[in-house]
Short mmCIF file of C-alpha atoms in Angstrom, two decimals:
data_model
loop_
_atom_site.label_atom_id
_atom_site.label_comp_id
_atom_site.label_asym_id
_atom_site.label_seq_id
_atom_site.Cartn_x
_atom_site.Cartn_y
_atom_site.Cartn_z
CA UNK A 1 -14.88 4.79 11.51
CA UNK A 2 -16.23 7.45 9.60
CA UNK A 3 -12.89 9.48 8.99
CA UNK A 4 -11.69 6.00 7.39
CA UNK A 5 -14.90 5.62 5.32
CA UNK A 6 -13.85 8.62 3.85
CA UNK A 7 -10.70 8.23 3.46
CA UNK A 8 -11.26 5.33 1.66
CA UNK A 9 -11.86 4.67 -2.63
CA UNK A 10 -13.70 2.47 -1.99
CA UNK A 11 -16.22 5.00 -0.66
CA UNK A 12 -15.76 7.58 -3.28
CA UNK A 13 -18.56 9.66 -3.91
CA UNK A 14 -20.70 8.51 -1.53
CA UNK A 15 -21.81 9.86 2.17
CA UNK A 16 -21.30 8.45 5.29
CA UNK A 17 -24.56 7.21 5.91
CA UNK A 18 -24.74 5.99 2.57
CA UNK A 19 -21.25 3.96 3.59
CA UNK A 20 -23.00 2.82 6.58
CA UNK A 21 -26.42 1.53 4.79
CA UNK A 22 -23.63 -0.41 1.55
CA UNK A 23 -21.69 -2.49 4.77
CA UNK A 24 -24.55 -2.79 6.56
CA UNK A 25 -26.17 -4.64 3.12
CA UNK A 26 -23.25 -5.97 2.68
CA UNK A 27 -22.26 -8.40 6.13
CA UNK A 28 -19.28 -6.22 6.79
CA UNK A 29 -18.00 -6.75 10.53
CA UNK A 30 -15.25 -5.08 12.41
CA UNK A 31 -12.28 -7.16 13.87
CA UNK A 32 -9.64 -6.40 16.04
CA UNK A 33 -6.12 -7.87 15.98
CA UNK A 34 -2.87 -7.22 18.44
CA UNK A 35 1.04 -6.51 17.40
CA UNK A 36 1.78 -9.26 15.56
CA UNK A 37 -1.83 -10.64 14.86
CA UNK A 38 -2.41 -12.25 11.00
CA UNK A 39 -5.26 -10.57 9.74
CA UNK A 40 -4.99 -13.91 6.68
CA UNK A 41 -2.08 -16.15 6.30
CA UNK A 42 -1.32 -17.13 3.07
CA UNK A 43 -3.69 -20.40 2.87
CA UNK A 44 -6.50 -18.65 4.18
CA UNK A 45 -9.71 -19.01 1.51
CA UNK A 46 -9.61 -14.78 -0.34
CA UNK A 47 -13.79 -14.40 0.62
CA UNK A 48 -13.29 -10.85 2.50
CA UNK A 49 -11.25 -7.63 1.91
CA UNK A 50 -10.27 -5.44 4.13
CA UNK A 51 -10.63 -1.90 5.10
CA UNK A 52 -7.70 -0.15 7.63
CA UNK A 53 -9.47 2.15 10.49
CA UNK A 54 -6.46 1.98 12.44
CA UNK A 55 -3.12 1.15 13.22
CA UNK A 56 -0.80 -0.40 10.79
CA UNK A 57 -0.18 -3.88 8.81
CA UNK A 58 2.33 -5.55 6.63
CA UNK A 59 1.49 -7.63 3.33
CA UNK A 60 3.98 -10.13 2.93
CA UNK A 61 5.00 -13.81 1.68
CA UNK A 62 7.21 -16.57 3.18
CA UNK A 63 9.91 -17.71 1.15
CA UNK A 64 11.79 -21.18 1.11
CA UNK A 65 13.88 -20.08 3.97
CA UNK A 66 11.46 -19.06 6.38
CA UNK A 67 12.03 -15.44 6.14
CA UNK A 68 9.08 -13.24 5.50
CA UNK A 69 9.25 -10.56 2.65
CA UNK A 70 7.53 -7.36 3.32
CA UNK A 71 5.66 -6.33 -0.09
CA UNK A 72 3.72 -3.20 1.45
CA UNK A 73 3.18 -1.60 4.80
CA UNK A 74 -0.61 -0.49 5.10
CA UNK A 75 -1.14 2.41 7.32
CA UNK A 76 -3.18 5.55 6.32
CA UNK A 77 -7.26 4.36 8.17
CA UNK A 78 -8.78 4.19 4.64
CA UNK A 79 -7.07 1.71 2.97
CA UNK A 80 -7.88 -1.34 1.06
CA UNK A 81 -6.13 -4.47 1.16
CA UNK A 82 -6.94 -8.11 0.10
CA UNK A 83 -9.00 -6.85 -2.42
CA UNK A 84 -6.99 -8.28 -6.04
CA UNK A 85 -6.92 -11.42 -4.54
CA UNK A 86 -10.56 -12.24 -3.97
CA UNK A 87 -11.25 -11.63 -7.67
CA UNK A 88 -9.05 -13.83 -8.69
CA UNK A 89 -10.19 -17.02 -8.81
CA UNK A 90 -7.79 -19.14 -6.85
CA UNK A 91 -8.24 -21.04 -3.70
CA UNK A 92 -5.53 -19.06 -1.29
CA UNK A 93 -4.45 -15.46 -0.76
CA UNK A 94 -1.15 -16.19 -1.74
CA UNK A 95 0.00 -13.99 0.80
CA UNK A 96 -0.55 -12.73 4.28
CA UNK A 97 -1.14 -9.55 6.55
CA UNK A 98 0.30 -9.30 9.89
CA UNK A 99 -0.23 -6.95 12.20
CA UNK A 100 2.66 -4.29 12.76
CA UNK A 101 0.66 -2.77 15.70
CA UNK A 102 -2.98 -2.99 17.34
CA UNK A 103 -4.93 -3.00 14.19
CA UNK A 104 -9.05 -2.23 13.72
CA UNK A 105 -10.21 -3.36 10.78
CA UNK A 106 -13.06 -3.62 8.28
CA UNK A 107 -13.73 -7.12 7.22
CA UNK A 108 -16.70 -7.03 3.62
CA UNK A 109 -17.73 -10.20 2.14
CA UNK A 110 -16.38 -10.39 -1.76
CA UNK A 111 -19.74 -11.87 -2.97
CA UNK A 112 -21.01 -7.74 -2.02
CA UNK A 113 -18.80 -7.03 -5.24
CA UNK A 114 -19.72 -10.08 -7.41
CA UNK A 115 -23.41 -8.29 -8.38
CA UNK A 116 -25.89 -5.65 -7.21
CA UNK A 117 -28.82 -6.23 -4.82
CA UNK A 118 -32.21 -7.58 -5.87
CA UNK A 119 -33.22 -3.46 -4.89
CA UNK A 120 -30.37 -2.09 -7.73
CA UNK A 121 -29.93 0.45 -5.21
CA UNK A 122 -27.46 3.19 -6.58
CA UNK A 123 -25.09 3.01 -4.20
CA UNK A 124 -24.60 -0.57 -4.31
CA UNK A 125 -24.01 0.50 -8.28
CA UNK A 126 -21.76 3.28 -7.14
CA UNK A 127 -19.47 1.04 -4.92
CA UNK A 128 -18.28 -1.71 -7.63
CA UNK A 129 -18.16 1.35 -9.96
CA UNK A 130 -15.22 2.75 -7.23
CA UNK A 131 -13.55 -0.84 -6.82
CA UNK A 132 -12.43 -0.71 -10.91
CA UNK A 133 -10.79 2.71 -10.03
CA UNK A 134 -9.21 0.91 -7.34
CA UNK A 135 -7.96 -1.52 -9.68
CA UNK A 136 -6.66 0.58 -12.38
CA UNK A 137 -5.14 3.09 -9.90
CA UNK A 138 -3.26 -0.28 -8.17
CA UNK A 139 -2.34 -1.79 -11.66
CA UNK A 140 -0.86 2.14 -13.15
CA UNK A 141 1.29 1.68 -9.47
CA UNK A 142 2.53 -1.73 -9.89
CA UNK A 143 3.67 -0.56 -13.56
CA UNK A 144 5.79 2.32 -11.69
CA UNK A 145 7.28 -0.10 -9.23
CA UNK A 146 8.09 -2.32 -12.25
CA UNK A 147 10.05 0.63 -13.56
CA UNK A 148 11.61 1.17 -10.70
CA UNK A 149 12.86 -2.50 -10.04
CA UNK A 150 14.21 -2.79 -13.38
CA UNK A 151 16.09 0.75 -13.47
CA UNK A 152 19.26 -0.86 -12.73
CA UNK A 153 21.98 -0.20 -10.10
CA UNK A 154 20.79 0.41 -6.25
CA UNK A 155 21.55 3.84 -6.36
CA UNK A 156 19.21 4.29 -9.26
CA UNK A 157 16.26 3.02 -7.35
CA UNK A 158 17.27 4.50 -4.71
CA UNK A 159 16.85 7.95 -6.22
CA UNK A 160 13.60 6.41 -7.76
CA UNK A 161 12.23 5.65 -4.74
CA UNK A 162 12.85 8.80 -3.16
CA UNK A 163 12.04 10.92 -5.89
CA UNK A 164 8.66 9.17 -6.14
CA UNK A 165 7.67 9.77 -3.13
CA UNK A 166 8.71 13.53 -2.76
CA UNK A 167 5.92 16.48 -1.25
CA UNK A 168 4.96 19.12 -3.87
CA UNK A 169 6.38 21.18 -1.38
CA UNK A 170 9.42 19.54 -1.75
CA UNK A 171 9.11 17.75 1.92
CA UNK A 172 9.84 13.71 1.59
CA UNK A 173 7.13 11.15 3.03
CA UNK A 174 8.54 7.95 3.02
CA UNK A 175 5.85 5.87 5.35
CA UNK A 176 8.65 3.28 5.72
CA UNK A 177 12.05 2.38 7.77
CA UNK A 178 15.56 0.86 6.46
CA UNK A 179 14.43 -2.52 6.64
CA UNK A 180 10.54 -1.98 4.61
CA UNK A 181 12.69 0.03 2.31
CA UNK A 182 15.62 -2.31 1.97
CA UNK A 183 12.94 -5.41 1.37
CA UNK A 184 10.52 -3.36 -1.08
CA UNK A 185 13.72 -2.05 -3.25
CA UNK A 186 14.84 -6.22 -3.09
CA UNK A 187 18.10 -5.79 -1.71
CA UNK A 188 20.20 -6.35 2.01
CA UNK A 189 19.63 -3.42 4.43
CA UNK A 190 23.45 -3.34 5.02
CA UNK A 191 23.70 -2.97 1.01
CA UNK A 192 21.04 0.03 1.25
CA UNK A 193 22.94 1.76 4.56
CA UNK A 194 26.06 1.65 2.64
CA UNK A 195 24.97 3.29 -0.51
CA UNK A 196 22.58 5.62 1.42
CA UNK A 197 25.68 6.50 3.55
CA UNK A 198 27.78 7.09 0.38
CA UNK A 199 24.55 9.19 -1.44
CA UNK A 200 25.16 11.70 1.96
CA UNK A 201 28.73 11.62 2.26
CA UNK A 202 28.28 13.18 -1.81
CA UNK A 203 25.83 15.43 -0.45
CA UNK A 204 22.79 13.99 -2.20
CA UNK A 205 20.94 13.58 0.79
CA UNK A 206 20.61 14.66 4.12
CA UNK A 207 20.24 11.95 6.81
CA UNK A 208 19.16 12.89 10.19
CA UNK A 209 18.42 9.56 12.35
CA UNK A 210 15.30 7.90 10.93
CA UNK A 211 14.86 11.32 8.54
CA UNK A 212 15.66 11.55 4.28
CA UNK A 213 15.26 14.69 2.56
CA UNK A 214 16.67 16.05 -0.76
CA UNK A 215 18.78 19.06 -0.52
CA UNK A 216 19.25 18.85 -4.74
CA UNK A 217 16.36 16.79 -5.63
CA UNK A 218 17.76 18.57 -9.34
CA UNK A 219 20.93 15.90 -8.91
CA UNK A 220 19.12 12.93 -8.19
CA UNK A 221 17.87 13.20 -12.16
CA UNK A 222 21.14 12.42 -12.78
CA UNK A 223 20.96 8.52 -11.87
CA UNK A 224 16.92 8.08 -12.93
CA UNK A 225 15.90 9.49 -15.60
CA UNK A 226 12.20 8.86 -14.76
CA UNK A 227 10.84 11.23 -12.45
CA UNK A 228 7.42 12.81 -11.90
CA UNK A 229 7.76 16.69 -10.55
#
């Protein structure tokens, strides 16, 4: 647990023991879920976030016809999820997290957040200081993903999406499959294997089973013409 305590924002600045002593204030408790397990359905009351320490879960919402949009795959121990929804003041999530394998994870009452402790300790201070950086960090990447929805045809976000998530190194980290990346670019995987199929027949990319990378990252420009280096 302590590798994904400090992994986590949430956690910023703070040591482990000092993690330890801010859940153990604040009624935190660890659960356990199996492949396909909801961690919260979409009624579910928002009174908890969540904390990954391991394994990996999907954030989606059912639509009219029964199929489930993925909106995020969760899977670095560290991460924080649930945590928009609790502050804001409705009576469901409004979407749910299922389990995409045997999942641990860290379960913190939302009333922690709401105030310090009758002790102002500083860490207590120090933790709802780190959740508005969480928040501004989430709402600067829902702007980008905004941008990259609306740039227009699918090869465009295509070359968005990939360009986005390219190494400094120049090495490409995806963290998802053709279907996650088919449902978070909002289009039909066949409709993404075509055009990814056609973006390596043109020698944009080089495809190797499950594996992207960008031979000329330089000629991707050409179809987005926002790009961070």
């Amino acid at each position: 647990m302590d590798q994904a305590l400090k992994n986590c924002d949430l956690f910023a600045h703070m040591s482990s023991d000092d993690a330890r002593l801010c859940l153990g204030c604040s009624g935190a408790v660890e659960k356990k879920y199996g492949k396909g397990g909801m961690v919260f359905c979409e009624t579910d009351s928002p009174n908890r976030l969540f904390v990954l320490l391991e394994g990996s879960v999907t954030v989606g919402r059912d639509g009219a016809d029964g199929r489930r949009a993925v909106m995020a795959r969760i899977d670095r121990p560290g991460d924080l999820f649930g945590e928009v929804y609790v502050f804001l003041d409705q009576s469901t999530y409004g979407c749910s997290v299922q389990a995409e394998s045997p999942v641990r994870v860290l379960a913190i009452p939302a009333k922690f957040f709401y105030s310090t402790c009758e002790k102002r300790c500083a860490m207590h201070a120090q933790i709802i200081r780190n959740m508005l950086s969480v928040f501004a960090r989430k709402a600067f990447f829902l702007t980008r993903r905004v941008s990259l929805l609306s740039s227009g045809s699918l090869r465009r976000k295509i070359a968005a999406l990939l360009l986005e998530h390219r190494s400094p190194d120049g090495s490409l980290v995806l963290g998802m499959n053709r279907e996650q990346m088919a449902d978070f670019l909002g289009v039909t995987r066949p409709s993404l294997s075509r055009e990814l199929a056609a973006m390596r027949d043109e020698g944009l990319l080089d495809i190797h089973g499950k594996a992207i990378a960008l031979p000329h990252p330089e000629r991707l420009k050409e179809f987005y013409d926002y790009f961070v280096p």
